């Protein structure tokens, strides 16, 4: 949960093109919470803060009577320095703009569901949780100016694309064959009836870049461990109607709607 809270904060800043600089942290802890677990959480946060040179400038701790809550809650706020000269997301896009996904979908949700014993399967699926600032920083330094940046959290791939479509009144076409997929996650989704495109991630981004910048952006992203499975998964095809179209691997087309409800209660 320490890693998750830090990454969630950093990724929110990264989605605005901002380098994380400062953070505040509030801990609400149930009376009797395991001391070793608490130290592990703090150590995880400190290690990431040191790695990204993020300074903790304010914090508070409250202990709640046993049984009034469960475990530990972490509230974290980040302050960053924006490295781009425009505000994201943009509202103006061009036909042909390319949509990039920085990795496979759904590992975080599936790993949490297994940890909670909601589902069972052989093998291991690790959470995709990761700080995504290196992606944005590298693109900006290499002269790529994304028109849209969003981490793929609640509502998953479908929710972010529908948000993009609504913001720009865009018709977006997504090519299912191009979407990077963890075959084990896909199989689990098929067995349990989950929609892989609605699963929350904590270490994936969707970016929109100019058509002429797309291949360069992919080359840059593939050099980073956190985005080595990046792919161009779609494009803007019209600016007159807000809709997301999925071109399936079988050649048909279907609408990718905004998800209704969530598989998991909100964690981050």
GROMACS .gro file of C-alpha atoms in nm:
model
  268
    1UNK     CA    1   0.000   0.000   0.000
    2UNK     CA    2   0.297   0.232   0.050
    3UNK     CA    3   0.416   0.180  -0.306
    4UNK     CA    4   0.060   0.214  -0.434
    5UNK     CA    5  -0.002   0.543  -0.255
    6UNK     CA    6   0.325   0.699  -0.374
    7UNK     CA    7   0.278   0.584  -0.732
    8UNK     CA    8  -0.080   0.708  -0.737
    9UNK     CA    9   0.036   1.054  -0.632
   10UNK     CA   10   0.325   1.065  -0.880
   11UNK     CA   11   0.111   0.939  -1.166
   12UNK     CA   12  -0.155   1.203  -1.108
   13UNK     CA   13   0.114   1.469  -1.139
   14UNK     CA   14   0.269   1.301  -1.442
   15UNK     CA   15  -0.069   1.307  -1.615
   16UNK     CA   16  -0.052   1.687  -1.598
   17UNK     CA   17   0.305   1.695  -1.730
   18UNK     CA   18   0.444   1.779  -1.386
   19UNK     CA   19   0.764   1.655  -1.222
   20UNK     CA   20   0.697   1.547  -0.861
   21UNK     CA   21   0.881   1.771  -0.615
   22UNK     CA   22   0.706   1.773  -0.276
   23UNK     CA   23   0.457   1.557  -0.091
   24UNK     CA   24   0.244   1.550   0.221
   25UNK     CA   25   0.134   1.230   0.391
   26UNK     CA   26  -0.133   1.152   0.645
   27UNK     CA   27  -0.162   0.812   0.814
   28UNK     CA   28  -0.480   0.688   0.982
   29UNK     CA   29  -0.391   0.368   1.167
   30UNK     CA   30  -0.608   0.119   1.350
   31UNK     CA   31  -0.505   0.063   1.712
   32UNK     CA   32  -0.286  -0.247   1.735
   33UNK     CA   33  -0.174  -0.240   1.372
   34UNK     CA   34   0.130  -0.459   1.313
   35UNK     CA   35   0.447  -0.255   1.373
   36UNK     CA   36   0.660  -0.444   1.121
   37UNK     CA   37   0.401  -0.385   0.848
   38UNK     CA   38   0.397  -0.015   0.929
   39UNK     CA   39   0.775   0.011   0.907
   40UNK     CA   40   0.770  -0.175   0.573
   41UNK     CA   41   0.514   0.072   0.435
   42UNK     CA   42   0.720   0.372   0.547
   43UNK     CA   43   1.042   0.220   0.410
   44UNK     CA   44   0.875   0.156   0.072
   45UNK     CA   45   0.756   0.515   0.049
   46UNK     CA   46   1.094   0.654   0.157
   47UNK     CA   47   1.279   0.444  -0.102
   48UNK     CA   48   1.063   0.578  -0.385
   49UNK     CA   49   1.073   0.935  -0.254
   50UNK     CA   50   1.454   0.918  -0.242
   51UNK     CA   51   1.470   0.767  -0.592
   52UNK     CA   52   1.261   1.047  -0.743
   53UNK     CA   53   1.398   1.321  -0.515
   54UNK     CA   54   1.053   1.400  -0.373
   55UNK     CA   55   1.066   1.577  -0.036
   56UNK     CA   56   0.815   1.504   0.241
   57UNK     CA   57   0.724   1.851   0.369
   58UNK     CA   58   0.426   1.781   0.590
   59UNK     CA   59   0.270   1.482   0.763
   60UNK     CA   60   0.033   1.370   1.034
   61UNK     CA   61  -0.061   1.046   1.208
   62UNK     CA   62  -0.386   0.952   1.379
   63UNK     CA   63  -0.466   0.629   1.563
   64UNK     CA   64  -0.826   0.507   1.556
   65UNK     CA   65  -0.985   0.282   1.817
   66UNK     CA   66  -0.955  -0.086   1.727
   67UNK     CA   67  -1.253  -0.206   1.525
   68UNK     CA   68  -1.354   0.143   1.406
   69UNK     CA   69  -1.162   0.092   1.082
   70UNK     CA   70  -0.950  -0.180   0.927
   71UNK     CA   71  -0.573  -0.161   0.899
   72UNK     CA   72  -0.426   0.161   0.765
   73UNK     CA   73  -0.537   0.445   0.539
   74UNK     CA   74  -0.284   0.669   0.364
   75UNK     CA   75  -0.369   1.016   0.231
   76UNK     CA   76  -0.099   1.165   0.009
   77UNK     CA   77  -0.081   1.495  -0.178
   78UNK     CA   78   0.184   1.586  -0.432
   79UNK     CA   79   0.311   1.917  -0.567
   80UNK     CA   80   0.497   1.919  -0.895
   81UNK     CA   81   0.670   2.147  -1.142
   82UNK     CA   82   0.504   2.145  -1.482
   83UNK     CA   83   0.756   2.089  -1.761
   84UNK     CA   84   0.522   2.164  -2.050
   85UNK     CA   85   0.395   2.508  -2.145
   86UNK     CA   86   0.031   2.412  -2.197
   87UNK     CA   87  -0.242   2.267  -1.977
   88UNK     CA   88  -0.348   1.904  -2.016
   89UNK     CA   89  -0.567   1.761  -2.143
   90UNK     CA   90  -0.593   1.964  -2.463
   91UNK     CA   91  -0.937   2.007  -2.613
   92UNK     CA   92  -0.821   2.032  -2.975
   93UNK     CA   93  -0.710   1.720  -3.161
   94UNK     CA   94  -0.646   1.633  -3.524
   95UNK     CA   95  -0.770   1.349  -3.739
   96UNK     CA   96  -0.483   1.100  -3.753
   97UNK     CA   97  -0.354   1.169  -3.402
   98UNK     CA   98  -0.225   0.839  -3.262
   99UNK     CA   99  -0.323   0.676  -2.933
  100UNK     CA  100  -0.050   0.492  -2.742
  101UNK     CA  101  -0.089   0.243  -2.457
  102UNK     CA  102   0.227   0.190  -2.251
  103UNK     CA  103   0.176  -0.173  -2.149
  104UNK     CA  104  -0.048  -0.470  -2.088
  105UNK     CA  105  -0.382  -0.432  -1.912
  106UNK     CA  106  -0.537  -0.560  -1.592
  107UNK     CA  107  -0.252  -0.710  -1.390
  108UNK     CA  108  -0.320  -0.486  -1.091
  109UNK     CA  109  -0.688  -0.574  -1.060
  110UNK     CA  110  -0.629  -0.946  -1.111
  111UNK     CA  111  -0.346  -0.953  -0.853
  112UNK     CA  112  -0.568  -0.778  -0.595
  113UNK     CA  113  -0.862  -1.008  -0.664
  114UNK     CA  114  -0.639  -1.310  -0.607
  115UNK     CA  115  -0.489  -1.161  -0.290
  116UNK     CA  116  -0.842  -1.111  -0.157
  117UNK     CA  117  -0.932  -1.472  -0.251
  118UNK     CA  118  -1.208  -1.351  -0.483
  119UNK     CA  119  -1.063  -1.561  -0.763
  120UNK     CA  120  -0.824  -1.854  -0.773
  121UNK     CA  121  -0.582  -1.971  -1.039
  122UNK     CA  122  -0.244  -2.138  -1.072
  123UNK     CA  123   0.060  -1.919  -1.115
  124UNK     CA  124   0.117  -1.557  -1.026
  125UNK     CA  125   0.005  -1.227  -1.174
  126UNK     CA  126   0.196  -0.933  -1.028
  127UNK     CA  127   0.049  -0.587  -0.995
  128UNK     CA  128   0.159  -0.345  -1.266
  129UNK     CA  129   0.195  -0.064  -1.008
  130UNK     CA  130   0.480   0.171  -1.102
  131UNK     CA  131   0.572   0.541  -1.105
  132UNK     CA  132   0.506   0.675  -1.456
  133UNK     CA  133   0.688   1.007  -1.441
  134UNK     CA  134   0.993   0.864  -1.629
  135UNK     CA  135   0.767   0.811  -1.933
  136UNK     CA  136   0.653   1.172  -1.947
  137UNK     CA  137   0.995   1.312  -1.864
  138UNK     CA  138   1.166   1.114  -2.139
  139UNK     CA  139   0.911   1.212  -2.403
  140UNK     CA  140   0.934   1.581  -2.316
  141UNK     CA  141   1.316   1.575  -2.318
  142UNK     CA  142   1.310   1.410  -2.662
  143UNK     CA  143   1.083   1.678  -2.804
  144UNK     CA  144   0.754   1.487  -2.797
  145UNK     CA  145   0.466   1.700  -2.666
  146UNK     CA  146   0.169   1.474  -2.585
  147UNK     CA  147  -0.179   1.618  -2.638
  148UNK     CA  148  -0.328   1.389  -2.376
  149UNK     CA  149  -0.178   1.193  -2.087
  150UNK     CA  150  -0.376   0.979  -1.846
  151UNK     CA  151  -0.288   0.692  -1.616
  152UNK     CA  152  -0.521   0.395  -1.660
  153UNK     CA  153  -0.680   0.359  -1.315
  154UNK     CA  154  -1.047   0.322  -1.220
  155UNK     CA  155  -1.260   0.215  -1.513
  156UNK     CA  156  -0.954   0.099  -1.703
  157UNK     CA  157  -0.873   0.140  -2.071
  158UNK     CA  158  -1.238   0.195  -2.169
  159UNK     CA  159  -1.295   0.477  -1.920
  160UNK     CA  160  -0.988   0.675  -2.027
  161UNK     CA  161  -1.072   0.645  -2.397
  162UNK     CA  162  -1.430   0.756  -2.338
  163UNK     CA  163  -1.304   1.052  -2.135
  164UNK     CA  164  -1.073   1.148  -2.422
  165UNK     CA  165  -1.354   1.108  -2.674
  166UNK     CA  166  -1.585   1.330  -2.468
  167UNK     CA  167  -1.324   1.603  -2.408
  168UNK     CA  168  -1.248   1.647  -2.777
  169UNK     CA  169  -1.583   1.533  -2.925
  170UNK     CA  170  -1.381   1.267  -3.105
  171UNK     CA  171  -1.455   0.946  -3.286
  172UNK     CA  172  -1.174   0.712  -3.186
  173UNK     CA  173  -1.095   0.381  -3.349
  174UNK     CA  174  -0.904   0.121  -3.147
  175UNK     CA  175  -0.736  -0.181  -3.306
  176UNK     CA  176  -0.776  -0.481  -3.078
  177UNK     CA  177  -0.492  -0.669  -3.248
  178UNK     CA  178  -0.250  -0.395  -3.141
  179UNK     CA  179  -0.344  -0.393  -2.771
  180UNK     CA  180  -0.066  -0.553  -2.560
  181UNK     CA  181  -0.218  -0.835  -2.356
  182UNK     CA  182  -0.094  -1.061  -2.078
  183UNK     CA  183  -0.224  -1.398  -2.198
  184UNK     CA  184  -0.279  -1.522  -1.841
  185UNK     CA  185  -0.487  -1.214  -1.755
  186UNK     CA  186  -0.686  -1.259  -2.076
  187UNK     CA  187  -0.757  -1.623  -1.988
  188UNK     CA  188  -0.865  -1.532  -1.633
  189UNK     CA  189  -1.099  -1.264  -1.770
  190UNK     CA  190  -1.252  -1.518  -2.008
  191UNK     CA  191  -1.306  -1.769  -1.727
  192UNK     CA  192  -1.457  -1.523  -1.477
  193UNK     CA  193  -1.639  -1.302  -1.725
  194UNK     CA  194  -1.439  -0.985  -1.660
  195UNK     CA  195  -1.400  -0.716  -1.925
  196UNK     CA  196  -1.025  -0.671  -1.959
  197UNK     CA  197  -1.074  -0.320  -2.096
  198UNK     CA  198  -1.245  -0.210  -1.773
  199UNK     CA  199  -0.983  -0.342  -1.529
  200UNK     CA  200  -0.790  -0.086  -1.327
  201UNK     CA  201  -0.414  -0.057  -1.367
  202UNK     CA  202  -0.168   0.136  -1.153
  203UNK     CA  203   0.127   0.147  -1.391
  204UNK     CA  204  -0.010   0.210  -1.740
  205UNK     CA  205  -0.069   0.526  -1.941
  206UNK     CA  206  -0.264   0.631  -2.247
  207UNK     CA  207  -0.105   0.906  -2.454
  208UNK     CA  208  -0.215   1.096  -2.763
  209UNK     CA  209   0.058   1.227  -2.993
  210UNK     CA  210   0.075   1.375  -3.340
  211UNK     CA  211   0.077   1.121  -3.622
  212UNK     CA  212   0.429   1.221  -3.723
  213UNK     CA  213   0.558   1.177  -3.365
  214UNK     CA  214   0.409   0.834  -3.299
  215UNK     CA  215   0.689   0.603  -3.413
  216UNK     CA  216   0.954   0.814  -3.240
  217UNK     CA  217   0.747   0.807  -2.922
  218UNK     CA  218   0.721   0.427  -2.936
  219UNK     CA  219   1.099   0.394  -2.978
  220UNK     CA  220   1.152   0.618  -2.674
  221UNK     CA  221   0.898   0.429  -2.462
  222UNK     CA  222   1.038   0.087  -2.546
  223UNK     CA  223   1.374   0.194  -2.401
  224UNK     CA  224   1.214   0.227  -2.055
  225UNK     CA  225   1.137  -0.082  -1.845
  226UNK     CA  226   0.803   0.061  -1.732
  227UNK     CA  227   0.681   0.106  -2.091
  228UNK     CA  228   0.870  -0.158  -2.288
  229UNK     CA  229   0.544  -0.312  -2.417
  230UNK     CA  230   0.410   0.015  -2.556
  231UNK     CA  231   0.207   0.007  -2.875
  232UNK     CA  232   0.006   0.235  -3.101
  233UNK     CA  233  -0.345   0.104  -3.034
  234UNK     CA  234  -0.568   0.351  -3.216
  235UNK     CA  235  -0.624   0.688  -3.375
  236UNK     CA  236  -0.862   0.981  -3.404
  237UNK     CA  237  -1.080   0.928  -3.712
  238UNK     CA  238  -1.346   1.199  -3.679
  239UNK     CA  239  -1.412   1.520  -3.485
  240UNK     CA  240  -1.790   1.535  -3.516
  241UNK     CA  241  -1.916   1.268  -3.275
  242UNK     CA  242  -1.797   1.139  -2.937
  243UNK     CA  243  -1.768   0.761  -2.969
  244UNK     CA  244  -1.504   0.489  -2.918
  245UNK     CA  245  -1.505   0.209  -3.174
  246UNK     CA  246  -1.318  -0.117  -3.115
  247UNK     CA  247  -1.210  -0.295  -3.431
  248UNK     CA  248  -1.201  -0.653  -3.307
  249UNK     CA  249  -0.939  -0.913  -3.383
  250UNK     CA  250  -1.203  -1.094  -3.590
  251UNK     CA  251  -1.253  -0.794  -3.820
  252UNK     CA  252  -1.582  -0.667  -3.678
  253UNK     CA  253  -1.651  -0.339  -3.501
  254UNK     CA  254  -1.817  -0.273  -3.165
  255UNK     CA  255  -1.868   0.024  -2.935
  256UNK     CA  256  -1.636   0.051  -2.636
  257UNK     CA  257  -1.865   0.209  -2.377
  258UNK     CA  258  -1.786   0.385  -2.052
  259UNK     CA  259  -1.782   0.108  -1.785
  260UNK     CA  260  -2.071   0.088  -1.540
  261UNK     CA  261  -1.977  -0.011  -1.184
  262UNK     CA  262  -1.645  -0.150  -1.066
  263UNK     CA  263  -1.506  -0.496  -0.999
  264UNK     CA  264  -1.310  -0.367  -0.698
  265UNK     CA  265  -1.401  -0.109  -0.437
  266UNK     CA  266  -1.177   0.195  -0.458
  267UNK     CA  267  -0.830   0.122  -0.323
  268UNK     CA  268  -0.635   0.418  -0.461
   0.00000   0.00000   0.00000
